[in-house]
Amino acid sequence: VFDFDGVIVDGLEEYWWSSRRAASRLRDGSCDALPRAVPETFRRLRPRVHSGWEMVLIALLLAEAAPEIPAAVERDPAWGERLAAAHGWDPGRLQEALEQVRSEALAMDRDGWLARHRPYPWVPDRLRRLADEGADWAVLTTKAAVFTDAILRSQDLRPLWIAGHERGSKAAVLRQLVAEAGRPLRFLEDRRPTLEGVRADPHLRPVRCYLVSWGYLTASDGQNLPDDIRWLDPRAFGAPLAAWP
Ligand SMILES: [Mg+2]
């Protein structure tokens, strides 16, 4: 079971492109307050993002030049909810704006929108080889499934299933899988707090957790990992499943 953003695909350029447009619509319709190039603050804060709406929130705060973003975000795991409430933004509305921008892009400039996503070079072929090892693979993401599906199809990648945010929390989907699966389950993520949540859940003991080295990680995410969160770099990922840590 693979997380999508930061595990299969690097979409940083698209995250900013769509967040900038969504934020502009929520303000006054003009993008003038925000640069076209990915701002350094956005890049640096991406590892703190759990859901898409938080990226729109960062864009809104950048447009307002809110001085407290970096310090507050880097100290507080619940920064999104807290800053959204403090600035009077409803997360549901931000998520809706983001998905509206993406839906329109998909309808009007499909190829251009898809081209803003780059699969990590060592991932697509490795995913295709999983079938030779008798392993199914699936995608569990906080992105909406419709966008995830379009990006995967553009790379000719066909997972067994895709569970987007519509399906509930990642932990809830994994609990359902564990109850049904009856076979080993590996979960690859680039967000350490998500993996820590999984290992804290007694129902999810059968899930083998991997933190991938190549996604949106903070400088300290790979340090002092507990034994049951395994570090996976591209070389280990490329090895046969039986040789994985
Ligand atoms: Mg991710």
Tab-separated table of C-alpha atoms in Angstrom, residues 1-8 126 130 133 140 170 174 184-199 204-217 221-222 225-245:
chain	number	residue	atom	x	y	z
A	1	VAL	CA	0.000	0.000	0.000
A	2	PHE	CA	1.601	3.190	-1.246
A	3	ASP	CA	1.065	6.786	-0.253
A	4	PHE	CA	1.014	8.829	-3.461
A	5	ASP	CA	2.490	12.330	-3.143
A	6	GLY	CA	6.126	12.096	-2.132
A	7	VAL	CA	6.227	8.325	-2.645
A	8	ILE	CA	5.160	7.669	-6.249
A	126	ARG	CA	9.565	-1.184	-9.675
A	130	LEU	CA	5.668	-6.262	-8.145
A	133	GLU	CA	6.637	-11.248	-7.320
A	140	LEU	CA	-3.777	5.225	-0.130
A	170	LYS	CA	-5.609	6.286	6.219
A	174	LEU	CA	-5.787	0.189	6.828
A	184	PRO	CA	1.186	-9.513	4.794
A	185	LEU	CA	0.655	-5.807	4.329
A	186	ARG	CA	3.387	-3.250	3.724
A	187	PHE	CA	2.679	0.473	3.942
A	188	LEU	CA	5.031	3.024	2.344
A	189	GLU	CA	4.786	6.669	3.425
A	190	ASP	CA	6.908	9.805	3.376
A	191	ARG	CA	5.124	11.345	6.371
A	192	ARG	CA	6.543	10.073	9.639
A	193	PRO	CA	3.641	11.205	11.880
A	194	THR	CA	1.280	9.070	9.771
A	195	LEU	CA	3.469	6.009	10.338
A	196	GLU	CA	3.717	6.799	14.038
A	197	GLY	CA	-0.086	6.860	14.150
A	198	VAL	CA	-0.209	3.447	12.491
A	199	ARG	CA	2.221	1.850	14.920
A	204	LEU	CA	-2.624	-2.222	12.827
A	205	ARG	CA	0.139	-4.440	14.244
A	206	PRO	CA	0.193	-6.644	11.090
A	207	VAL	CA	1.112	-3.594	8.971
A	208	ARG	CA	4.828	-3.327	8.186
A	209	CYS	CA	5.674	0.378	8.038
A	210	TYR	CA	8.257	1.971	5.726
A	211	LEU	CA	9.425	5.584	5.653
A	212	VAL	CA	10.684	6.285	2.131
A	213	SER	CA	13.847	8.363	1.955
A	214	TRP	CA	12.958	10.321	-1.175
A	215	GLY	CA	9.720	12.175	-0.386
A	216	TYR	CA	8.812	15.336	1.511
A	217	LEU	CA	10.760	14.755	4.695
A	221	ASP	CA	12.351	12.609	10.040
A	222	GLY	CA	14.842	9.844	9.279
A	225	LEU	CA	13.478	5.748	13.845
A	226	PRO	CA	11.842	3.114	16.054
A	227	ASP	CA	12.552	-0.492	14.986
A	228	ASP	CA	9.094	-0.955	13.526
A	229	ILE	CA	9.379	2.001	11.141
A	230	ARG	CA	11.799	0.832	8.476
A	231	TRP	CA	13.878	3.177	6.348
A	232	LEU	CA	13.554	2.535	2.607
A	233	ASP	CA	15.927	4.196	0.153
A	234	PRO	CA	15.715	3.726	-3.639
A	235	ARG	CA	18.280	0.911	-3.545
A	236	ALA	CA	16.407	-1.120	-0.902
A	237	PHE	CA	13.132	-0.362	-2.698
A	238	GLY	CA	14.578	-1.752	-5.922
A	239	ALA	CA	15.576	-5.049	-4.295
A	240	PRO	CA	13.261	-8.085	-4.374
A	241	LEU	CA	10.465	-7.871	-1.787
A	242	ALA	CA	11.973	-10.773	0.166
A	243	ALA	CA	15.130	-8.681	0.722
A	244	TRP	CA	13.337	-5.561	1.997
A	245	PRO	CA	14.176	-4.513	5.554
